mmCIF file of C-alpha atoms and ligand atoms in Angstrom:
data_model
loop_
_atom_site.group_PDB
_atom_site.id
_atom_site.type_symbol
_atom_site.label_atom_id
_atom_site.label_comp_id
_atom_site.label_asym_id
_atom_site.label_seq_id
_atom_site.Cartn_x
_atom_site.Cartn_y
_atom_site.Cartn_z
ATOM 1 C CA MET A 196 3.512 -60.094 3.949
ATOM 2 C CA ASN A 197 1.154 -62.584 5.762
ATOM 3 C CA PHE A 198 -2.337 -61.690 5.688
ATOM 4 C CA ASN A 199 -3.621 -64.940 6.708
ATOM 5 C CA TYR A 200 -1.725 -64.955 9.527
ATOM 6 C CA MET A 201 -3.209 -61.703 10.706
ATOM 7 C CA LYS A 202 -6.695 -62.889 10.032
ATOM 8 C CA GLN A 203 -6.070 -65.920 12.328
ATOM 9 C CA THR A 204 -4.806 -64.176 15.336
ATOM 10 C CA THR A 205 -7.491 -61.412 14.842
ATOM 11 C CA GLN A 206 -10.109 -64.101 15.081
ATOM 12 C CA ASN A 207 -8.718 -66.120 17.752
ATOM 13 C CA SER A 208 -7.741 -63.206 19.766
ATOM 14 C CA SER A 209 -9.840 -63.577 22.876
ATOM 15 C CA SER A 210 -7.491 -66.054 24.007
ATOM 16 C CA PRO A 211 -3.957 -65.557 25.452
ATOM 17 C CA GLY A 212 -1.218 -67.061 23.037
ATOM 18 C CA GLU A 213 2.403 -66.971 21.853
ATOM 19 C CA ASP A 214 1.210 -65.273 18.555
ATOM 20 C CA ASN A 215 0.014 -62.145 20.271
ATOM 21 C CA LEU A 216 2.153 -59.114 20.633
ATOM 22 C CA LYS A 217 2.563 -58.549 24.416
ATOM 23 C CA ILE A 218 2.875 -54.894 25.628
ATOM 24 C CA ALA A 219 4.057 -53.662 28.938
ATOM 25 C CA VAL A 220 2.404 -50.779 30.629
ATOM 26 C CA GLN A 221 2.749 -49.005 33.866
ATOM 27 C CA LYS A 222 0.675 -50.648 36.520
ATOM 28 C CA SER A 223 -0.514 -47.772 37.891
ATOM 29 C CA GLY A 224 1.100 -44.142 38.172
ATOM 30 C CA ARG A 225 1.729 -41.459 36.180
ATOM 31 C CA LEU A 226 1.977 -43.145 32.916
ATOM 32 C CA PHE A 227 -1.183 -45.742 33.630
ATOM 33 C CA GLU A 228 -3.884 -43.086 32.144
ATOM 34 C CA GLY A 229 -2.115 -42.286 28.969
ATOM 35 C CA SER A 230 -1.249 -45.907 28.014
ATOM 36 C CA MET A 231 -4.785 -46.864 28.488
ATOM 37 C CA GLN A 232 -6.224 -43.842 27.035
ATOM 38 C CA LEU A 233 -3.796 -44.432 23.776
ATOM 39 C CA LEU A 234 -4.631 -47.761 23.453
ATOM 40 C CA LYS A 235 -8.198 -46.714 23.263
ATOM 41 C CA GLU A 236 -8.128 -44.039 20.900
ATOM 42 C CA CYS A 237 -6.139 -46.826 18.584
ATOM 43 C CA GLY A 238 -9.512 -48.736 18.892
ATOM 44 C CA ILE A 239 -7.809 -51.423 21.069
ATOM 45 C CA GLU A 240 -10.076 -52.658 23.980
ATOM 46 C CA ILE A 241 -8.143 -53.745 27.197
ATOM 47 C CA SER A 242 -11.115 -55.309 29.934
ATOM 48 C CA ASN A 243 -10.383 -55.857 33.530
ATOM 49 C CA GLY A 244 -12.259 -59.210 33.843
ATOM 50 C CA ASN A 245 -15.969 -58.135 32.937
ATOM 51 C CA ASN A 246 -14.693 -54.293 33.233
ATOM 52 C CA PRO A 247 -13.342 -51.997 30.594
ATOM 53 C CA VAL A 248 -9.891 -50.700 31.950
ATOM 54 C CA ARG A 249 -10.698 -46.785 32.472
ATOM 55 C CA PRO A 250 -8.407 -43.834 33.654
ATOM 56 C CA GLY A 251 -8.623 -43.794 37.332
ATOM 57 C CA HIS A 252 -9.500 -47.442 37.531
ATOM 58 C CA PRO A 253 -6.195 -49.507 37.904
ATOM 59 C CA VAL A 254 -6.371 -53.281 36.855
ATOM 60 C CA GLY A 255 -6.135 -56.088 39.662
ATOM 61 C CA GLN A 256 -4.541 -58.438 36.930
ATOM 62 C CA LEU A 257 -1.280 -58.793 35.514
ATOM 63 C CA ARG A 258 -2.060 -59.820 32.150
ATOM 64 C CA VAL A 259 -4.843 -58.971 30.223
ATOM 65 C CA GLN A 260 -5.691 -60.005 26.757
ATOM 66 C CA SER A 261 -7.405 -57.504 24.107
ATOM 67 C CA PRO A 262 -10.721 -58.881 22.498
ATOM 68 C CA ASN A 263 -10.672 -57.118 19.036
ATOM 69 C CA PHE A 264 -6.445 -57.163 18.437
ATOM 70 C CA PRO A 265 -3.811 -59.724 18.911
ATOM 71 C CA ILE A 266 -2.382 -57.645 21.945
ATOM 72 C CA GLU A 267 -1.991 -59.315 25.251
ATOM 73 C CA VAL A 268 -1.119 -56.133 28.055
ATOM 74 C CA PHE A 269 1.172 -56.862 31.041
ATOM 75 C CA PHE A 270 0.756 -54.125 33.652
ATOM 76 C CA LEU A 271 4.052 -53.866 35.514
ATOM 77 C CA ARG A 272 6.053 -51.529 37.623
ATOM 78 C CA ASP A 273 7.937 -48.660 35.244
ATOM 79 C CA ASP A 274 11.159 -49.510 36.191
ATOM 80 C CA ASP A 275 10.924 -53.114 35.594
ATOM 81 C CA ILE A 276 9.684 -52.410 31.764
ATOM 82 C CA PRO A 277 13.009 -52.212 29.920
ATOM 83 C CA GLU A 278 14.440 -55.323 31.377
ATOM 84 C CA TYR A 279 11.081 -57.126 30.412
ATOM 85 C CA VAL A 280 11.279 -55.892 26.933
ATOM 86 C CA GLN A 281 15.216 -56.619 26.667
ATOM 87 C CA ASP A 282 14.517 -60.068 27.804
ATOM 88 C CA ALA A 283 11.550 -60.868 25.528
ATOM 89 C CA VAL A 284 9.265 -61.451 28.069
ATOM 90 C CA ALA A 285 7.529 -58.572 26.528
ATOM 91 C CA ASP A 286 7.702 -57.244 22.911
ATOM 92 C CA ILE A 287 7.151 -53.928 23.337
ATOM 93 C CA GLY A 288 6.700 -51.425 26.416
ATOM 94 C CA PHE A 289 5.099 -47.786 26.777
ATOM 95 C CA VAL A 290 7.419 -46.144 29.345
ATOM 96 C CA GLY A 291 9.317 -42.640 30.246
ATOM 97 C CA GLU A 292 12.378 -42.182 28.247
ATOM 98 C CA ASN A 293 14.041 -40.911 31.679
ATOM 99 C CA VAL A 294 13.447 -44.634 32.662
ATOM 100 C CA VAL A 295 14.750 -46.107 29.441
ATOM 101 C CA ARG A 296 18.016 -43.956 29.826
ATOM 102 C CA GLU A 297 18.638 -44.754 33.361
ATOM 103 C CA LYS A 298 18.449 -48.551 32.633
ATOM 104 C CA ASN A 299 20.569 -48.600 29.837
ATOM 105 C CA LYS A 300 18.937 -51.939 28.590
ATOM 106 C CA LYS A 301 19.254 -53.218 25.006
ATOM 107 C CA VAL A 302 16.129 -52.272 23.685
ATOM 108 C CA GLU A 303 14.854 -49.963 20.510
ATOM 109 C CA THR A 304 13.000 -46.523 21.182
ATOM 110 C CA ILE A 305 11.001 -46.186 18.155
ATOM 111 C CA GLU A 306 8.435 -43.655 18.718
ATOM 112 C CA LYS A 307 7.720 -40.958 21.024
ATOM 113 C CA LEU A 308 4.196 -40.988 22.391
ATOM 114 C CA GLY A 309 3.310 -37.435 23.252
ATOM 115 C CA PHE A 310 2.046 -37.908 26.792
ATOM 116 C CA GLY A 311 4.082 -38.226 30.489
ATOM 117 C CA LYS A 312 6.250 -35.293 29.432
ATOM 118 C CA CYS A 313 8.579 -33.835 32.124
ATOM 119 C CA ARG A 314 12.211 -32.961 32.416
ATOM 120 C CA LEU A 315 15.199 -34.369 34.824
ATOM 121 C CA SER A 316 16.453 -31.406 36.256
ATOM 122 C CA ILE A 317 18.877 -30.237 38.746
ATOM 123 C CA ALA A 318 17.496 -27.908 41.388
ATOM 124 C CA VAL A 319 19.254 -26.432 44.581
ATOM 125 C CA PRO A 320 17.920 -24.504 47.539
ATOM 126 C CA LYS A 321 16.388 -21.226 46.744
ATOM 127 C CA ASN A 322 18.346 -18.901 48.969
ATOM 128 C CA GLY A 323 21.570 -20.961 48.919
ATOM 129 C CA VAL A 324 24.734 -20.291 47.826
ATOM 130 C CA LEU A 325 24.599 -22.397 44.810
ATOM 131 C CA GLN A 326 23.765 -20.490 41.571
ATOM 132 C CA SER A 327 24.671 -22.682 38.735
ATOM 133 C CA VAL A 328 25.851 -26.299 37.843
ATOM 134 C CA ASN A 329 29.546 -25.276 38.192
ATOM 135 C CA ASP A 330 28.983 -24.560 41.658
ATOM 136 C CA LEU A 331 28.117 -28.193 42.366
ATOM 137 C CA ALA A 332 32.071 -29.586 42.158
ATOM 138 C CA GLY A 333 32.686 -31.317 45.597
ATOM 139 C CA LYS A 334 28.831 -30.855 46.506
ATOM 140 C CA LYS A 335 26.570 -33.718 47.295
ATOM 141 C CA ILE A 336 23.627 -34.641 44.864
ATOM 142 C CA ALA A 337 20.490 -36.386 45.632
ATOM 143 C CA THR A 338 18.973 -38.392 42.638
ATOM 144 C CA SER A 339 17.243 -41.388 41.671
ATOM 145 C CA TYR A 340 18.742 -41.098 38.419
ATOM 146 C CA PRO A 341 22.535 -41.828 39.258
ATOM 147 C CA VAL A 342 23.601 -43.262 35.389
ATOM 148 C CA ILE A 343 21.837 -39.902 33.571
ATOM 149 C CA LEU A 344 23.397 -37.738 36.368
ATOM 150 C CA THR A 345 26.765 -39.466 36.339
ATOM 151 C CA ASP A 346 26.758 -39.048 32.524
ATOM 152 C CA TYR A 347 25.957 -35.725 32.516
ATOM 153 C CA LEU A 348 28.544 -34.745 35.144
ATOM 154 C CA GLU A 349 31.116 -36.422 33.290
ATOM 155 C CA LYS A 350 30.550 -34.302 29.858
ATOM 156 C CA LYS A 351 30.377 -30.960 32.033
ATOM 157 C CA ASN A 352 33.508 -32.474 33.698
ATOM 158 C CA ILE A 353 31.976 -31.617 37.282
ATOM 159 C CA SER A 354 33.037 -34.139 40.042
ATOM 160 C CA ALA A 355 30.526 -33.995 42.676
ATOM 161 C CA GLU A 356 29.110 -36.833 44.931
ATOM 162 C CA ILE A 357 26.205 -38.713 43.846
ATOM 163 C CA HIS A 358 23.656 -39.743 46.827
ATOM 164 C CA GLU A 359 21.377 -42.525 45.139
ATOM 165 C CA ILE A 360 17.657 -42.286 46.930
ATOM 166 C CA SER A 361 14.789 -43.988 45.748
ATOM 167 C CA GLY A 362 11.967 -41.506 46.741
ATOM 168 C CA SER A 363 11.294 -37.816 48.356
ATOM 169 C CA VAL A 364 14.299 -36.740 46.874
ATOM 170 C CA GLU A 365 13.148 -33.119 47.307
ATOM 171 C CA ILE A 366 13.233 -33.094 50.869
ATOM 172 C CA ALA A 367 17.236 -34.350 50.765
ATOM 173 C CA PRO A 368 18.494 -30.541 50.705
ATOM 174 C CA ARG A 369 16.119 -29.645 54.157
ATOM 175 C CA ILE A 370 17.109 -32.713 56.002
ATOM 176 C CA GLY A 371 20.832 -32.015 55.423
ATOM 177 C CA LEU A 372 21.162 -34.952 53.168
ATOM 178 C CA ALA A 373 22.559 -33.219 50.339
ATOM 179 C CA ASP A 374 23.423 -29.843 48.866
ATOM 180 C CA ALA A 375 21.470 -30.267 45.615
ATOM 181 C CA ILE A 376 19.011 -32.684 43.876
ATOM 182 C CA CYS A 377 18.493 -34.080 40.519
ATOM 183 C CA ASP A 378 14.877 -35.136 39.960
ATOM 184 C CA LEU A 379 11.683 -35.220 37.533
ATOM 185 C CA VAL A 380 9.933 -32.129 37.202
ATOM 186 C CA SER A 381 6.726 -31.305 35.600
ATOM 187 C CA SER A 382 5.031 -28.260 36.886
ATOM 188 C CA GLY A 383 7.516 -27.221 39.200
ATOM 189 C CA SER A 384 5.106 -26.939 42.325
ATOM 190 C CA THR A 385 7.044 -29.838 44.191
ATOM 191 C CA LEU A 386 9.979 -27.717 44.096
ATOM 192 C CA PHE A 387 8.576 -24.788 44.622
ATOM 193 C CA SER A 388 7.026 -25.995 47.678
ATOM 194 C CA ASN A 389 10.318 -27.124 48.641
ATOM 195 C CA GLU A 390 11.764 -23.897 48.385
ATOM 196 C CA LEU A 391 14.081 -25.173 45.639
ATOM 197 C CA LYS A 392 14.834 -23.696 42.176
ATOM 198 C CA GLU A 393 15.579 -25.345 39.072
ATOM 199 C CA ILE A 394 19.249 -24.511 37.326
ATOM 200 C CA GLU A 395 19.563 -26.987 34.469
ATOM 201 C CA THR A 396 17.742 -29.223 32.839
ATOM 202 C CA ILE A 397 19.561 -32.575 31.994
ATOM 203 C CA LEU A 398 17.142 -34.604 29.916
ATOM 204 C CA ALA A 399 13.780 -33.734 28.641
ATOM 205 C CA SER A 400 11.422 -36.857 28.749
ATOM 206 C CA GLU A 401 8.086 -38.257 27.578
ATOM 207 C CA ALA A 402 6.799 -41.865 26.985
ATOM 208 C CA VAL A 403 8.137 -43.771 24.361
ATOM 209 C CA LEU A 404 7.376 -47.143 22.532
ATOM 210 C CA ILE A 405 10.315 -49.421 23.021
ATOM 211 C CA VAL A 406 10.724 -52.528 21.350
ATOM 212 C CA ASP A 407 12.641 -55.912 21.568
ATOM 213 C CA LYS A 408 15.295 -55.649 19.171
ATOM 214 C CA LYS A 409 14.741 -59.653 18.196
ATOM 215 C CA ILE A 410 11.578 -59.245 17.455
ATOM 216 C CA SER A 411 9.980 -61.906 15.279
ATOM 217 C CA PRO A 412 8.687 -61.221 11.700
ATOM 218 C CA GLN A 413 5.026 -62.397 12.953
ATOM 219 C CA LYS A 414 5.028 -59.805 15.607
ATOM 220 C CA LYS A 415 6.475 -57.272 13.806
ATOM 221 C CA PHE A 416 3.638 -57.384 11.488
ATOM 222 C CA ILE A 417 1.313 -56.702 14.342
ATOM 223 C CA LEU A 418 3.563 -54.004 15.847
ATOM 224 C CA ASP A 419 3.327 -51.886 12.347
ATOM 225 C CA LYS A 420 -0.515 -52.024 12.485
ATOM 226 C CA LEU A 421 -0.383 -50.815 16.153
ATOM 227 C CA LEU A 422 2.366 -48.224 14.945
ATOM 228 C CA PHE A 423 0.205 -47.229 11.980
ATOM 229 C CA ARG A 424 -2.716 -46.368 14.551
ATOM 230 C CA ILE A 425 -0.538 -44.419 17.099
ATOM 231 C CA ARG A 426 0.926 -42.638 14.381
ATOM 232 C CA SER A 427 -2.925 -41.508 12.769
ATOM 233 C CA VAL A 428 -3.845 -40.647 16.585
ATOM 234 C CA LYS A 429 -0.704 -38.513 17.169
ATOM 235 C CA LYS A 430 -0.948 -36.740 13.885
ATOM 236 C CA ALA A 431 -4.628 -35.912 14.574
ATOM 237 C CA LYS A 432 -4.058 -34.478 17.790
ATOM 238 C CA ASN A 433 -1.116 -32.237 16.553
ATOM 239 C CA ASN A 434 -3.558 -30.832 13.789
ATOM 240 C CA LYS A 435 -7.098 -28.913 13.645
ATOM 241 C CA TYR A 436 -9.809 -28.957 10.999
ATOM 242 C CA VAL A 437 -10.360 -25.302 9.905
ATOM 243 C CA LEU A 438 -13.617 -24.303 7.935
ATOM 244 C CA LEU A 439 -13.839 -20.440 6.892
ATOM 245 C CA ASN A 440 -15.520 -18.198 4.412
ATOM 246 C CA ALA A 441 -13.391 -16.029 1.993
ATOM 247 C CA PRO A 442 -14.117 -13.340 -0.755
ATOM 248 C CA ASN A 443 -13.150 -14.911 -3.740
ATOM 249 C CA ASP A 444 -10.468 -12.273 -4.999
ATOM 250 C CA ARG A 445 -8.587 -13.582 -1.469
ATOM 251 C CA ILE A 446 -8.911 -17.508 -2.195
ATOM 252 C CA GLY A 447 -5.496 -17.562 -3.594
ATOM 253 C CA ILE A 448 -3.480 -15.766 -0.720
ATOM 254 C CA ILE A 449 -5.759 -17.647 1.824
ATOM 255 C CA CYS A 450 -4.988 -21.135 -0.082
ATOM 256 C CA ASN A 451 -1.295 -20.224 0.465
ATOM 257 C CA LEU A 452 -1.821 -19.968 3.945
ATOM 258 C CA LEU A 453 -3.546 -23.369 4.183
ATOM 259 C CA PRO A 454 -1.813 -26.044 2.729
ATOM 260 C CA GLY A 455 -4.027 -29.011 4.057
ATOM 261 C CA MET A 456 -3.132 -32.316 3.251
ATOM 262 C CA ARG A 457 -2.914 -31.728 -0.250
ATOM 263 C CA SER A 458 -4.581 -28.651 -0.929
ATOM 264 C CA PRO A 459 -7.684 -27.063 0.585
ATOM 265 C CA THR A 460 -11.154 -27.684 -0.486
ATOM 266 C CA ILE A 461 -12.970 -24.713 -1.759
ATOM 267 C CA LEU A 462 -16.762 -24.749 -2.201
ATOM 268 C CA PRO A 463 -19.012 -21.499 -3.595
ATOM 269 C CA LEU A 464 -21.206 -20.283 -1.086
ATOM 270 C CA ALA A 465 -24.941 -19.170 -1.726
ATOM 271 C CA GLU A 466 -23.573 -15.853 -1.372
ATOM 272 C CA PRO A 467 -22.346 -14.685 -4.617
ATOM 273 C CA GLY A 468 -18.548 -13.628 -4.317
ATOM 274 C CA TRP A 469 -17.944 -15.800 -1.402
ATOM 275 C CA SER A 470 -16.566 -19.438 -1.162
ATOM 276 C CA SER A 471 -15.932 -21.678 1.825
ATOM 277 C CA VAL A 472 -12.660 -23.145 2.799
ATOM 278 C CA HIS A 473 -11.496 -26.316 4.382
ATOM 279 C CA SER A 474 -8.150 -27.164 5.301
ATOM 280 C CA VAL A 475 -6.000 -28.917 8.046
ATOM 281 C CA ILE A 476 -3.537 -26.618 10.193
ATOM 282 C CA ASN A 477 -0.834 -27.872 12.363
ATOM 283 C CA GLU A 478 -1.079 -26.675 16.124
ATOM 284 C CA ALA A 479 2.483 -25.507 16.515
ATOM 285 C CA ASP A 480 1.305 -22.748 13.524
ATOM 286 C CA PHE A 481 -2.202 -22.349 14.860
ATOM 287 C CA TRP A 482 -2.468 -18.688 16.172
ATOM 288 C CA ASN A 483 -0.076 -17.600 13.601
ATOM 289 C CA VAL A 484 -1.921 -18.478 10.822
ATOM 290 C CA ILE A 485 -5.096 -17.625 12.128
ATOM 291 C CA GLU A 486 -4.144 -14.376 12.532
ATOM 292 C CA GLN A 487 -3.115 -13.952 8.900
ATOM 293 C CA LEU A 488 -6.493 -15.373 7.524
ATOM 294 C CA LYS A 489 -8.199 -12.933 9.604
ATOM 295 C CA ALA A 490 -5.989 -10.091 8.287
ATOM 296 C CA ASN A 491 -6.584 -11.425 4.556
ATOM 297 C CA GLY A 492 -10.208 -11.094 4.788
ATOM 298 C CA ALA A 493 -11.174 -14.546 6.329
ATOM 299 C CA GLN A 494 -14.541 -14.649 8.196
ATOM 300 C CA GLY A 495 -16.562 -17.555 10.372
ATOM 301 C CA ILE A 496 -13.655 -19.224 11.143
ATOM 302 C CA LEU A 497 -14.575 -22.613 12.783
ATOM 303 C CA ILE A 498 -11.584 -24.883 14.084
ATOM 304 C CA ILE A 499 -12.645 -28.696 14.764
ATOM 305 C CA PRO A 500 -10.733 -31.416 16.463
ATOM 306 C CA ILE A 501 -9.745 -34.365 14.208
ATOM 307 C CA GLU A 502 -10.109 -37.698 15.701
ATOM 308 C CA LYS A 503 -7.999 -39.436 13.519
ATOM 309 C CA MET A 504 -5.715 -38.572 10.482
ATOM 310 C CA ILE A 505 -4.763 -41.326 7.760
ATOM 311 C CA GLU A 506 -2.873 -39.975 4.845
HETATM 312 P P1 LIG B 2012 5.830 -47.453 39.555
HETATM 313 O O1 LIG B 2012 5.351 -47.937 41.089
HETATM 314 O O2 LIG B 2012 5.439 -47.964 38.618
HETATM 315 O O3 LIG B 2012 7.491 -47.697 39.790
HETATM 316 P P2 LIG B 2012 6.915 -44.760 39.697
HETATM 317 O O4 LIG B 2012 6.316 -44.114 41.038
HETATM 318 O O5 LIG B 2012 8.231 -45.075 39.608
HETATM 319 O O6 LIG B 2012 6.051 -45.749 39.441
HETATM 320 P P3 LIG B 2012 5.675 -42.417 38.543
HETATM 321 O O7 LIG B 2012 5.464 -41.603 39.569
HETATM 322 O O8 LIG B 2012 4.301 -42.747 38.482
HETATM 323 O O9 LIG B 2012 6.735 -43.649 38.705
HETATM 324 O O10 LIG B 2012 6.248 -41.954 37.210
HETATM 325 C C1 LIG B 2012 6.220 -42.500 35.994
HETATM 326 C C2 LIG B 2012 6.606 -41.756 35.091
HETATM 327 O O11 LIG B 2012 6.021 -40.777 34.692
HETATM 328 C C3 LIG B 2012 7.969 -41.361 35.404
HETATM 329 O O12 LIG B 2012 9.079 -41.975 35.141
HETATM 330 C C4 LIG B 2012 8.061 -40.155 34.061
HETATM 331 O O13 LIG B 2012 8.410 -40.661 33.044
HETATM 332 C C5 LIG B 2012 6.790 -39.624 34.096
HETATM 333 N N1 LIG B 2012 6.705 -38.348 34.673
HETATM 334 C C6 LIG B 2012 5.678 -37.430 34.032
HETATM 335 N N2 LIG B 2012 5.735 -36.060 35.144
HETATM 336 C C7 LIG B 2012 6.432 -36.414 36.033
HETATM 337 C C8 LIG B 2012 6.616 -35.602 37.311
HETATM 338 N N3 LIG B 2012 6.232 -34.750 37.661
HETATM 339 N N4 LIG B 2012 7.139 -36.606 38.347
HETATM 340 C C9 LIG B 2012 7.568 -37.886 37.760
HETATM 341 N N5 LIG B 2012 7.596 -38.511 36.952
HETATM 342 C C10 LIG B 2012 6.896 -38.165 35.806
HETATM 343 MG MG1 LIG B 2013 8.923 -46.675 39.011
#
């Protein structure tokens, strides 16, 4: 691997250049904060003129160079990101899976990013006659996602009319423009306030990292460094550090419940017959494991967030 190259680009990283990895992110909107936060957690500083780019303070510039990582950020509308990456204007991008699927460009999705979670769903008037997707045959569906919806309807063998609109899809049934809608939902409150009910989820989405399929080896080298940091940040978010006291005769059972990164660390306590056990628990198993630890005599359980996790 070319380490000299990396050293050089890191040192010269305050000036924009061909050697930098170019990343496209949403300029403002639902993915802006998550994108900036992730770069920050990866130790990558992005400044807006003299001010750091902070959540809630969208940037004024189109391109910003990081002073401490060989990366240049392009701030764009999310719909344009797959095309910019396909055309190699940007090497990589952070964008919703929903946009990647809809735009259908030649880009590679290499990592889910854990933010911007939502679903693309079909919804119908709450008190109407339509009850399931099979009732949609011959009906009109308003959406900003005609490609994904067409694909879904074809697979289900349902012939419906798709009416493409770019925004405020949720009001279409009320104004008589459509019988149903297909739109992004996260909490469901927009559907609720428009007296709509969800009848089918057709895509679960979150922000993903997309990459130009023809990325150069030099840029791939920087991308791998970024990816290593992203994975360490994600892993830390999915795990918690756990510290507890256990009677020595229960250590074996408790250690079986706590695999840790290798195995738990066990230290004797000043009080005879007791030890302190340190380990890592996966968020998904968290409550289940805690209940079992308590049931097996663990006491003084402390759960601590992990900032980064490197294996
Ligand atoms: P732009 O001006 O960049 O085109 P936009 O208005 O098209 O922005 P936003 O509403 O900011 O887009 O949403 C950006 C992305 O955030 C969506 O494509 C989707 O991946 C994600 N998202 C998460 N939750 C929701 C939600 N409840 N509604 C819409 N998008 C959501
Ligand atoms: Mg958009």
